[in-house]
């Protein structure tokens, strides 16, 4: 597992090296809802709440949401 | 607006409707900023030269703001009030001699963007006979707006060519880049070609409009600080993100003459020029 | 050159109506003075390209979620969950975000809850109401937000406060986020009196979002949570968990847009280390395919696996229990793997309306874990949830 995580990190850094960040006029695709991280707050929270209540630990994406008694 | 125009759209459901909207906007800009139409904003500003300030809208003020940047960055060589110089050189007629010194001096006295009084809502040309002309900006501005209108209407791929100034977006529908040819300044063939998915290419050349006097070509690109047509370059093509930016760089590079290479190097844009002797300089790669 | 650029940009008239593009141009001044000036012209780039860190539109969203789970030999549990979210800019430089959630749970809890017979009761309808509110102030290159959250159940109250800051580069391609939250929970089960049913925790977050290319974006967040207090399950016999908990989570999300296919690949990975002893890994893959008529269809798959907590003991109950030592038989703390398959259909309308239907099917099995042992013989657990939502930008 740890090896996989390291491989993913290495992969993302390899990608950094070959890509060029967009110019202001090239951000049309990045503005799409499907490309925007966190564009569906209710959907994300609904799923997170389900997983939090059925798995040992949740969270990781943000801080500050109210907790639940689901431990 | 002279020259040949072209609009290619891809990835949209109703390209005809999008094209109609885009073309309507080009015509709107032409009507609004043509100095040849009595009912244009530019004609109203020029008629009031030496008189009272003319009320302008935000778009016109933004164009004046852009004109100021061109004026400042070119150290006064690119000047939207330079129309008097073109008249002095008589590009419309068939002059047999260059304008005499007194005529040029008088024309230069009617040039000076730095003297124009303007803010976000009004503009005033201080001297009778002064005139502004957005000809060096308006076509490229229209091309960028076509790209925006079409993209916002859903055309994911497109290319617009307004009289040789090209703006492309999204590549071709098959995923490849748009291929854009650069005209040879002296021959009826392409000098080079460039592949571009997103961005713009603009070319300025001494072949667009010129007069030949005693075998010497005098082109319509005139240094507003001296009143003299430029001669260091036959043509200059620049790649930038927006057509209006590419157009400014190509025209000002022509105006910078022997300082053009340093000017463009400082701007970190890709360019290709043909110097007065016909040699290619710069590179698109 | 830089000094001249700054001067040109600063000289542009910046009234309220053009503030956004002015700000953008000020950042653009680094690029070149012509671009700076060009971006002040109306319509030379799509509005989306000028997208600021400050939203210029509000969003109103309503969702209804219907959840059901089952396990062999246990009665089903149903949750009905309407929720509401609103975000709106105000006073030029601020946004307000708020949400309300109501959960109505009915039916039996899953099997592990039944170890305390009759306390939480079978067939009882329970509820949860939760709300949060947050205000963010935007500056030219950074923003600061403050929020509060409150959650209330019959036997549980949670209060939280948070602060966050974001900072972005001039080209807005890199955003750094820092967050801090404090949470205070109070547990008061109906079954018995707790000496001290409180717990307190602090959360810290650092994150980076990077536009890698016109079609690639990556976000990586590191969060650390530390808490102390009551972590046991009051409804479970003999359940005794540590009085402290520390959780480190590293989550990375990566989206790539395929222009030709007009589809977005969404990848996610989260590693989580828990002082209780169970590390977990979560992998997410989704494919958002744009279709004609404004439809988007998004199939997704999620795989999750966790190790067992150090103090977890499997059946037969109460094997492994030693008085005075931490102990749990809660299957949620066992080692297992879980798969989710989801499908969502979204339709976006031109006037800002968006309608979405989604369904997710979830299954947990002990033998789907990829690490950790000792969770043999547990019954598979299944759940499914459907959600319908409507939202509107304004």
XYZ file of C-alpha atoms in Angstrom:
750
model
C 0.000 0.000 0.000
C 2.702 2.426 0.995
C 4.537 1.656 -2.215
C 1.397 2.452 -4.179
C 1.037 5.802 -2.418
C 4.636 6.674 -3.203
C 4.111 5.650 -6.813
C 1.066 7.923 -7.042
C 3.041 10.811 -5.620
C 5.868 10.190 -8.064
C 3.395 10.025 -10.924
C 1.815 13.332 -9.994
C 5.250 14.976 -9.811
C 6.178 13.593 -13.211
C 2.987 15.186 -14.485
C 3.949 18.535 -12.900
C 7.161 18.558 -14.848
C 5.624 18.089 -18.290
C 2.546 20.302 -17.962
C 2.278 24.054 -18.274
C -0.159 25.891 -16.012
C -2.940 27.582 -17.947
C -2.964 31.184 -19.064
C -6.001 33.233 -18.039
C -7.766 32.578 -21.333
C -7.178 28.832 -21.092
C -9.252 28.251 -17.954
C -12.568 27.540 -19.623
C -12.378 23.775 -19.066
C -11.151 24.176 -15.490
C -14.265 26.217 -14.742
C -16.591 23.315 -15.593
C -18.437 21.896 -12.582
C -16.990 18.451 -13.311
C -13.470 19.899 -13.085
C -14.095 21.944 -9.953
C -13.182 20.212 -6.721
C -15.995 20.731 -4.215
C -18.613 22.006 -6.646
C -21.372 19.859 -5.103
C -21.368 20.651 -1.361
C -24.574 18.797 -0.479
C -23.712 15.711 -2.490
C -20.215 15.573 -1.005
C -21.531 15.985 2.525
C -24.266 13.415 2.095
C -21.750 10.828 0.949
C -19.234 11.806 3.635
C -21.894 11.446 6.306
C -22.836 7.971 5.139
C -19.220 6.821 5.094
C -18.414 8.422 8.445
C -21.197 6.508 10.093
C -20.243 3.139 8.609
C -16.453 3.246 8.621
C -13.917 3.745 11.391
C -12.713 7.226 10.455
C -13.887 9.916 8.143
C -12.772 13.354 7.183
C -9.617 14.454 5.478
C -11.039 16.863 2.959
C -11.870 19.788 5.162
C -12.187 20.978 8.731
C -14.970 22.556 10.695
C -18.104 20.640 9.840
C -20.278 19.623 12.773
C -19.682 16.167 14.074
C -22.207 13.432 14.489
C -22.881 10.977 17.252
C -22.009 8.124 14.957
C -18.480 8.132 16.484
C -13.029 46.305 -41.987
C -11.116 45.169 -44.997
C -9.591 41.827 -45.846
C -10.944 38.330 -45.840
C -12.828 37.006 -42.868
C -13.407 33.439 -41.841
C -15.176 31.713 -38.957
C -14.967 27.982 -38.230
C -16.923 26.455 -35.364
C -16.997 22.948 -33.951
C -18.521 21.030 -31.092
C -21.744 23.047 -31.027
C -25.292 21.959 -31.657
C -26.371 25.069 -33.537
C -23.291 26.532 -35.227
C -25.344 28.706 -37.565
C -27.066 30.528 -34.722
C -23.741 30.991 -32.923
C -22.075 32.272 -36.071
C -24.910 34.745 -36.594
C -24.490 36.101 -33.085
C -20.730 36.361 -33.461
C -20.941 38.082 -36.846
C -23.550 40.482 -35.519
C -21.082 41.528 -32.852
C -18.332 42.096 -35.418
C -20.731 44.302 -37.398
C -21.708 46.099 -34.208
C -18.058 46.947 -33.472
C -17.547 48.034 -37.077
C -20.592 50.349 -36.925
C -19.620 51.734 -33.556
C -15.948 52.440 -34.245
C -15.681 53.021 -37.999
C -14.272 56.443 -38.779
C -15.943 56.228 -42.182
C -19.492 56.216 -40.813
C -21.095 59.470 -39.756
C -23.163 57.746 -37.093
C -20.242 56.052 -35.345
C -18.948 56.876 -31.886
C -15.554 57.668 -33.392
C -17.092 60.112 -35.875
C -18.879 61.886 -33.024
C -15.663 62.167 -31.013
C -13.716 63.456 -34.023
C -16.424 65.977 -34.973
C -16.227 67.448 -31.477
C -12.432 67.902 -31.624
C -11.508 71.234 -30.075
C -14.995 71.512 -28.603
C -16.922 70.036 -25.717
C -16.232 66.591 -24.180
C -18.209 63.703 -25.661
C -19.914 61.184 -23.390
C -18.633 57.638 -23.926
C -19.610 54.212 -22.628
C -17.478 51.708 -20.736
C -16.463 49.812 -23.861
C -15.118 52.937 -25.547
C -13.313 53.958 -22.362
C -11.756 50.479 -22.180
C -10.565 50.799 -25.781
C -9.022 54.181 -24.947
C -7.347 52.507 -21.969
C -5.949 49.870 -24.273
C -4.809 52.566 -26.720
C -2.969 54.267 -23.863
C -1.076 51.054 -23.104
C -0.023 50.799 -26.748
C 1.009 54.447 -26.714
C 3.063 54.086 -23.552
C 4.649 50.743 -24.377
C 5.664 51.957 -27.844
C 7.030 55.222 -26.425
C 4.534 57.177 -28.485
C 5.102 55.424 -31.816
C 1.705 53.692 -31.793
C -0.880 56.437 -31.536
C -4.591 56.123 -32.271
C -4.618 59.850 -33.106
C -2.106 59.389 -35.953
C -4.725 59.637 -38.708
C -3.438 63.027 -39.871
C -0.115 61.415 -40.791
C -1.763 58.836 -43.031
C -3.635 61.634 -44.788
C -0.385 63.549 -45.258
C 1.142 60.503 -46.949
C -1.987 60.153 -49.109
C -2.273 56.356 -49.095
C -5.585 56.696 -50.900
C -4.107 58.438 -53.930
C -1.089 57.962 -56.169
C 1.394 60.490 -54.808
C 4.515 61.132 -56.867
C 6.532 62.714 -54.061
C 6.739 62.500 -50.333
C 4.919 65.160 -48.293
C 6.915 68.341 -47.859
C 8.283 69.098 -44.416
C 5.669 71.750 -43.634
C 2.803 69.348 -44.357
C 4.307 66.642 -42.150
C 4.952 69.183 -39.399
C 1.354 70.319 -39.552
C 0.134 66.704 -39.461
C 2.334 65.922 -36.452
C 0.790 68.889 -34.654
C -2.557 67.078 -34.890
C -1.183 63.907 -33.365
C -0.737 63.208 -29.669
C -2.619 60.696 -27.612
C -0.934 62.130 -24.547
C -2.941 65.331 -25.006
C -6.324 63.615 -25.259
C -8.481 64.404 -22.250
C -10.468 61.378 -21.187
C -11.786 59.423 -18.270
C -14.243 56.588 -17.742
C -17.198 58.566 -19.114
C -15.966 61.358 -21.407
C -13.363 62.073 -24.036
C -12.224 65.298 -25.629
C -9.734 65.835 -28.432
C -8.104 69.151 -27.552
C -7.338 70.490 -31.057
C -9.552 71.028 -34.081
C -8.528 68.569 -36.767
C -7.388 65.877 -34.328
C -8.966 62.495 -34.958
C -8.839 59.076 -33.376
C -8.961 55.814 -35.260
C -9.240 52.442 -33.550
C -8.256 50.722 -36.783
C -5.123 49.249 -35.242
C -7.074 47.702 -32.369
C -10.716 47.181 -33.320
C -10.333 44.222 -35.671
C -8.355 42.185 -33.157
C -10.738 43.168 -30.370
C -13.619 41.928 -32.524
C -11.806 38.615 -33.138
C -11.356 38.025 -29.417
C -15.015 38.798 -28.811
C -16.070 36.356 -31.502
C -14.088 33.676 -29.684
C -15.758 34.537 -26.386
C -19.275 34.677 -27.792
C -18.860 31.365 -29.571
C -17.289 29.622 -26.581
C -19.957 30.855 -24.216
C -22.611 29.657 -26.645
C -21.097 26.184 -26.582
C -18.714 26.062 -29.541
C -15.846 24.179 -27.982
C -13.649 24.416 -31.052
C -13.245 27.402 -33.284
C -11.120 29.641 -35.391
C -11.806 33.193 -36.440
C -9.783 35.103 -38.990
C -10.592 38.781 -39.364
C -8.457 40.149 -42.158
C -5.418 38.084 -41.256
C -5.642 38.336 -37.475
C -6.458 34.858 -36.229
C -7.796 33.668 -32.887
C -8.219 29.947 -32.239
C -9.639 27.958 -29.334
C -10.144 24.328 -28.390
C -8.136 22.952 -31.313
C -9.871 21.212 -34.184
C -12.815 18.944 -33.367
C -10.660 15.879 -34.112
C -8.295 16.897 -31.314
C -5.471 18.184 -33.492
C -4.261 21.770 -33.464
C -5.400 24.402 -35.925
C -2.813 25.003 -38.653
C -2.413 28.636 -39.507
C -0.359 29.829 -42.452
C 1.704 33.029 -42.353
C 1.639 35.024 -45.571
C 4.886 35.738 -47.350
C 5.283 39.534 -47.484
C 6.352 39.614 -51.134
C 5.054 36.421 -52.721
C 1.666 34.788 -53.044
C 2.520 31.880 -50.802
C 2.848 30.941 -47.174
C 6.055 31.887 -45.449
C 5.554 29.482 -42.571
C 2.820 27.749 -40.699
C 2.043 27.484 -37.036
C 0.028 24.897 -35.107
C -2.136 26.356 -32.423
C -4.917 24.853 -30.310
C -5.596 27.952 -28.208
C -4.249 31.388 -28.924
C -3.851 34.008 -31.581
C -1.547 34.950 -34.420
C -1.396 38.441 -35.856
C 0.738 39.738 -38.679
C 1.608 43.303 -39.577
C 3.245 43.966 -42.895
C 4.343 46.717 -45.172
C 2.313 45.073 -47.941
C -1.149 45.789 -46.565
C -1.297 49.399 -47.698
C 1.548 51.404 -49.112
C 2.566 53.942 -51.728
C 5.651 53.717 -53.883
C 7.418 56.996 -54.428
C 10.500 56.946 -56.598
C 10.762 53.169 -56.260
C 10.733 53.315 -52.465
C 7.901 51.662 -50.601
C 6.241 53.780 -47.922
C 3.862 51.630 -45.878
C 0.889 52.675 -43.814
C 2.621 51.864 -40.518
C 3.879 55.282 -39.488
C 5.957 56.164 -36.456
C 3.807 58.808 -34.764
C 6.867 60.431 -33.178
C 8.572 61.148 -36.524
C 5.791 60.941 -39.083
C 7.881 58.504 -41.150
C 6.706 55.090 -42.396
C 8.717 52.208 -40.973
C 11.208 50.320 -43.175
C 13.134 47.866 -41.001
C 10.673 44.990 -41.483
C 8.574 43.667 -44.337
C 6.365 41.752 -41.956
C 6.138 40.728 -38.369
C 3.991 37.888 -36.972
C 3.435 37.314 -33.266
C 1.734 34.513 -31.314
C -0.049 35.470 -28.104
C -3.070 34.344 -26.170
C -5.376 37.051 -27.435
C -5.644 38.491 -30.925
C -5.558 42.026 -29.578
C -2.299 41.337 -27.730
C -0.723 39.572 -30.713
C -1.816 42.462 -32.956
C -0.293 45.104 -30.690
C 3.001 43.260 -30.485
C 3.239 42.769 -34.231
C 2.423 46.400 -35.051
C 4.615 47.885 -32.332
C 7.467 45.552 -33.322
C 7.228 47.023 -36.834
C 7.306 50.509 -35.273
C 10.289 49.672 -33.066
C 12.269 48.956 -36.251
C 15.835 47.950 -35.273
C 14.837 47.636 -31.610
C 12.071 45.162 -32.417
C 14.010 42.044 -31.425
C 14.848 43.415 -27.984
C 11.237 44.565 -27.543
C 9.875 41.121 -28.404
C 12.483 39.263 -26.385
C 11.471 41.291 -23.373
C 7.833 40.357 -23.975
C 8.652 36.634 -24.127
C 6.337 36.017 -27.085
C 6.979 33.798 -30.086
C 7.485 35.771 -33.272
C 8.639 35.510 -36.850
C 9.755 38.528 -38.822
C 11.004 39.225 -42.321
C 13.508 42.053 -42.321
C 13.956 44.709 -45.004
C 16.389 42.483 -46.906
C 13.923 39.573 -46.944
C 15.686 37.476 -44.288
C 13.619 35.603 -41.724
C 14.269 36.420 -38.102
C 12.808 35.000 -34.923
C 11.062 31.684 -34.656
C 7.722 30.167 -33.871
C 9.351 27.202 -32.167
C 9.601 46.634 -16.923
C 7.820 45.411 -13.819
C 7.573 48.914 -12.375
C 6.043 50.238 -15.574
C 3.544 47.394 -15.670
C 2.439 48.096 -12.145
C 1.964 51.744 -12.955
C -0.134 51.019 -16.018
C -2.338 48.627 -14.124
C -2.745 50.962 -11.195
C -3.743 53.805 -13.503
C -6.783 51.934 -14.815
C -10.050 53.248 -13.470
C -11.425 50.652 -11.042
C -15.011 51.281 -10.127
C -17.210 48.727 -8.448
C -18.575 47.358 -11.698
C -15.174 46.596 -13.132
C -13.514 45.643 -9.871
C -13.275 42.002 -10.764
C -11.564 42.483 -14.053
C -9.342 45.173 -12.553
C -8.135 42.774 -9.908
C -7.552 40.174 -12.510
C -5.596 42.618 -14.622
C -3.463 43.684 -11.692
C -2.391 40.096 -11.332
C -2.029 39.820 -15.076
C 0.412 42.739 -15.049
C 3.106 40.213 -14.316
C 2.339 38.592 -17.644
C 2.536 41.657 -19.831
C 1.074 45.140 -19.997
C -0.935 44.454 -23.155
C -2.695 41.501 -21.581
C -3.340 43.622 -18.517
C -5.031 46.263 -20.625
C -6.782 43.767 -22.906
C -8.450 42.005 -20.003
C -10.177 45.267 -19.126
C -11.970 45.130 -22.464
C -15.411 43.568 -22.257
C -15.665 40.061 -23.640
C -12.143 39.322 -24.833
C -12.062 36.198 -22.658
C -14.998 34.083 -21.489
C -16.314 35.068 -18.091
C -15.392 31.615 -16.837
C -11.773 32.324 -17.623
C -11.853 35.282 -15.272
C -13.102 33.001 -12.534
C -12.012 34.502 -9.288
C -11.479 32.952 -5.978
C -14.438 35.114 -4.983
C -17.655 33.661 -6.408
C -19.681 36.238 -8.292
C -22.876 34.192 -8.222
C -24.873 32.721 -5.408
C -25.954 29.103 -5.236
C -29.066 27.621 -3.722
C -29.314 23.869 -3.451
C -31.849 21.406 -2.062
C -31.203 17.692 -1.732
C -33.227 14.754 -0.574
C -31.329 11.621 0.323
C -32.930 8.264 0.999
C -30.676 5.731 2.690
C -31.288 2.110 3.507
C -28.995 -0.619 4.745
C -29.256 -4.310 5.525
C -27.302 -7.185 6.913
C -28.283 -10.856 7.056
C -30.292 -11.505 10.180
C -30.809 -7.853 11.041
C -33.708 -5.525 10.321
C -33.233 -2.734 7.869
C -32.408 0.799 8.809
C -33.758 3.706 6.849
C -32.626 7.318 6.859
C -34.450 10.141 5.166
C -32.311 13.200 4.853
C -33.426 16.498 3.363
C -30.737 19.166 3.239
C -30.410 22.738 2.129
C -27.371 24.773 1.138
C -27.056 28.412 0.235
C -24.045 30.484 -0.712
C -24.311 34.120 -1.604
C -21.895 36.986 -2.134
C -22.718 40.157 -0.219
C -21.242 43.593 0.469
C -18.904 43.203 -2.529
C -16.140 41.317 -0.757
C -17.916 38.772 1.385
C -19.660 35.476 0.913
C -22.052 33.761 3.259
C -22.494 29.997 3.219
C -24.977 28.104 5.263
C -26.551 24.686 5.351
C -29.236 22.829 7.237
C -29.615 19.062 7.437
C -32.299 16.936 8.983
C -31.926 13.183 9.381
C -34.841 10.961 10.294
C -33.639 7.464 11.098
C -36.010 4.593 11.525
C -35.840 0.865 11.840
C -33.181 -1.126 13.567
C -29.612 -0.079 13.724
C -27.181 -2.483 12.079
C -26.349 -5.671 13.830
C -23.590 -4.380 16.079
C -25.925 -1.895 17.727
C -28.064 -4.754 18.959
C -25.529 -5.802 21.550
C -27.369 -3.518 23.941
C -30.827 -4.938 23.845
C -33.655 -2.553 24.234
C -31.714 0.606 25.010
C -31.712 2.425 21.724
C -34.638 0.230 20.930
C -35.849 -1.443 17.811
C -38.165 0.440 15.548
C -37.504 3.738 17.201
C -37.414 6.828 15.054
C -34.426 8.975 15.790
C -33.419 12.280 14.345
C -30.481 14.584 13.806
C -30.590 18.253 12.964
C -27.444 20.051 11.967
C -26.630 23.468 10.629
C -23.593 25.483 9.825
C -22.816 29.012 8.736
C -19.671 30.580 7.422
C -18.615 34.049 6.326
C -15.591 34.591 4.108
C -13.906 37.909 3.433
C -11.997 38.136 0.157
C -8.921 40.258 -0.377
C -6.888 40.640 -3.545
C -4.636 37.688 -2.958
C -6.113 35.886 0.006
C -9.325 35.196 1.864
C -10.212 34.567 5.460
C -13.265 32.658 6.608
C -14.892 31.973 9.944
C -17.620 29.438 10.555
C -19.707 27.760 13.195
C -21.482 24.409 13.113
C -24.037 22.817 15.366
C -25.459 19.324 15.346
C -28.115 17.947 17.640
C -29.394 14.429 18.186
C -31.536 12.978 20.912
C -28.444 11.921 22.819
C -25.681 13.978 21.259
C -24.785 17.630 20.772
C -21.830 18.867 18.764
C -20.582 22.448 18.479
C -17.714 23.527 16.258
C -16.000 26.720 15.228
C -13.539 27.085 12.385
C -11.153 29.569 10.818
C -9.584 29.201 7.431
C -7.303 31.206 5.208
C -6.509 30.830 1.564
C -3.734 32.435 -0.395
C -3.303 32.299 -4.151
C -0.605 33.225 -6.628
C -0.945 36.122 -9.050
C -1.968 33.818 -11.894
C -4.446 32.033 -9.580
C -3.054 28.683 -10.656
C -1.884 27.806 -7.158
C -3.986 28.145 -4.011
C -2.781 27.321 -0.533
C -5.312 26.658 2.193
C -4.894 26.623 5.947
C -7.672 25.624 8.308
C -8.216 25.298 11.993
C -11.293 24.039 13.807
C -12.266 23.267 17.348
C -15.098 20.910 18.184
C -16.834 20.145 21.440
C -19.218 17.193 21.711
C -21.541 16.143 24.481
C -22.920 12.607 24.665
C -25.819 11.892 26.974
C -27.277 8.473 26.213
C -30.712 7.625 27.452
C -29.583 4.198 28.596
C -27.246 5.287 31.357
C -25.600 8.265 32.952
C -22.031 8.917 31.866
C -19.577 10.430 34.326
C -18.230 12.643 31.647
C -19.747 12.311 28.218
C -17.721 15.090 26.666
C -14.986 15.165 24.122
C -13.007 17.964 22.543
C -10.990 17.972 19.397
C -8.839 20.283 17.305
C -8.435 19.937 13.554
C -5.675 21.411 11.414
C -5.543 21.510 7.638
C -2.958 22.524 5.073
C -3.747 22.079 1.424
C -2.707 23.041 -2.035
C -4.762 23.270 -5.213
C -2.790 23.525 -8.426
C -3.938 24.049 -12.001
C -1.390 21.879 -13.759
C -2.554 22.608 -17.289
C -5.686 23.879 -19.036
C -7.174 20.406 -18.479
C -5.508 19.141 -15.287
C -6.110 20.152 -11.692
C -4.824 18.541 -8.533
C -5.644 19.172 -4.894
C -3.819 17.704 -1.945
C -4.882 18.254 1.667
C -3.244 17.137 4.854
C -5.377 17.181 7.992
C -4.492 16.350 11.530
C -7.083 15.935 14.248
C -6.354 15.461 17.906
C -9.000 14.939 20.535
C -9.610 13.707 24.022
C -12.653 12.669 25.981
C -15.327 10.068 25.625
C -14.935 7.943 22.467
C -16.702 4.773 23.567
C -20.103 3.664 22.335
C -22.502 4.048 25.254
C -24.952 1.582 23.699
C -22.472 -1.283 23.509
C -21.791 -3.554 26.412
C -18.167 -3.531 27.580
C -17.214 -0.968 24.931
C -14.180 0.876 26.267
C -12.090 2.956 23.911
C -9.027 5.146 24.492
C -9.616 8.627 25.883
C -7.461 10.181 23.200
C -7.538 9.999 19.468
C -5.258 11.386 16.782
C -6.032 11.063 13.104
C -3.780 12.078 10.235
C -5.350 12.169 6.791
C -3.775 12.854 3.427
C -6.209 13.290 0.591
C -5.335 13.973 -3.032
C -7.781 14.585 -5.829
C -6.938 14.905 -9.463
C -9.218 15.827 -12.366
C -8.401 15.613 -16.035
C -10.654 16.868 -18.788
C -10.665 15.056 -22.118
C -11.551 17.704 -24.664
C -12.316 15.371 -27.537
C -14.554 13.084 -25.469
C -15.920 16.085 -23.521
C -15.523 14.092 -20.343
C -13.759 14.517 -17.030
C -11.840 11.811 -15.219
C -11.913 12.328 -11.457
C -9.436 10.413 -9.324
C -9.057 10.494 -5.582
C -6.911 8.830 -2.985
C -6.994 9.235 0.775
C -4.652 7.746 3.309
C -5.710 7.918 6.912
C -3.732 6.922 9.988
C -5.697 6.592 13.223
C -4.183 6.284 16.683
C -6.870 3.691 17.379
C -4.747 1.478 15.163
C -6.679 1.193 11.952
C -5.087 2.796 8.917
C -7.324 3.164 5.900
C -7.004 3.749 2.180
C -9.725 5.108 -0.063
C -9.642 5.163 -3.861
C -12.215 6.990 -5.960
C -12.664 6.987 -9.713
C -15.424 8.775 -11.585
C -16.024 9.588 -15.227
C -18.231 12.612 -15.894
C -19.393 12.286 -19.462
C -21.105 15.276 -21.055
C -24.026 14.282 -23.261
C -26.267 16.304 -25.587
C -29.067 18.479 -24.204
C -27.077 19.545 -21.144
C -26.954 16.089 -19.567
C -23.945 14.701 -17.750
C -23.721 11.043 -16.750
C -21.185 10.141 -14.082
C -20.487 6.530 -13.143
C -18.189 6.154 -10.149
C -16.429 3.476 -8.151
C -14.960 3.732 -4.666
C -12.855 1.242 -2.831
C -12.146 1.572 0.872
C -10.168 -0.642 3.171
C -9.252 -0.320 6.816
C -7.298 -2.274 9.373
C -8.807 -3.195 12.705
C -8.403 -1.031 15.768
C -5.767 -2.297 18.197
C -8.439 -3.040 20.786
C -10.938 -4.728 18.459
C -11.869 -8.355 19.108
C -13.966 -10.514 16.858
C -16.591 -13.036 17.743
C -17.384 -14.897 19.868
C -18.316 -12.012 22.130
C -16.723 -11.099 24.576
C -13.542 -12.869 23.586
C -10.462 -10.771 24.395
C -12.128 -8.603 27.003
C -9.957 -7.793 30.013
C -11.398 -5.566 32.687
C -9.728 -2.140 32.679
C -8.322 -2.458 29.161
C -9.606 -0.943 25.951
C -12.032 -3.191 24.179
C -14.561 -3.074 21.379
C -16.472 -5.589 19.322
C -17.901 -2.910 17.028
C -17.568 -4.210 13.472
C -17.010 -0.667 12.296
C -13.591 -0.923 13.930
C -12.791 -4.287 12.380
C -10.658 -4.842 9.310
C -12.718 -4.842 6.147
C -12.934 -3.652 2.582
C -15.846 -1.896 0.954
C -16.868 -1.144 -2.596
C -19.273 1.546 -3.743
C -20.701 1.741 -7.238
C -22.498 4.945 -8.056
C -24.232 6.585 -10.960
C -25.419 10.143 -11.227
C -27.298 11.938 -13.945
C -27.187 15.712 -14.043
C -29.014 18.087 -16.277
C -27.888 21.682 -16.442
C -30.239 24.291 -17.837
C -29.159 27.533 -19.424
C -30.776 29.739 -16.789
C -28.702 28.359 -13.907
C -30.955 25.488 -12.837
C -29.402 22.112 -12.282
C -31.179 18.880 -11.485
C -29.398 15.766 -10.343
C -30.383 12.193 -9.558
C -27.921 9.753 -8.097
C -27.788 6.258 -6.738
C -25.013 4.551 -4.791
C -24.714 0.933 -3.785
C -22.311 0.034 -0.983
C -21.077 -3.292 0.319
C -18.643 -4.125 3.148
C -16.988 -7.478 3.634
C -14.272 -8.596 6.008
C -12.522 -10.572 3.299
C -12.337 -7.560 0.963
C -9.743 -5.932 3.186
C -6.254 -5.705 1.742
C -4.377 -5.518 5.004
C -4.921 -6.337 8.668
C -6.361 -9.574 9.885
C -8.601 -11.091 12.481
C -11.989 -10.083 11.129
C -13.150 -13.448 9.945
C -16.718 -14.558 10.171
C -18.392 -11.158 9.966
C -21.553 -10.831 7.970
C -21.433 -8.650 4.862
C -23.090 -5.287 5.291
C -24.889 -3.529 2.430
C -26.363 -0.110 1.944
C -27.834 1.919 -0.858
C -28.754 5.537 -1.090
C -30.547 7.628 -3.655
C -30.353 11.374 -3.837
C -32.293 13.930 -5.810
C -31.184 17.525 -5.844
C -32.129 20.792 -7.429
C -29.886 23.808 -7.449
C -29.935 27.245 -8.959
C -27.243 29.864 -9.390
C -28.326 33.435 -8.900
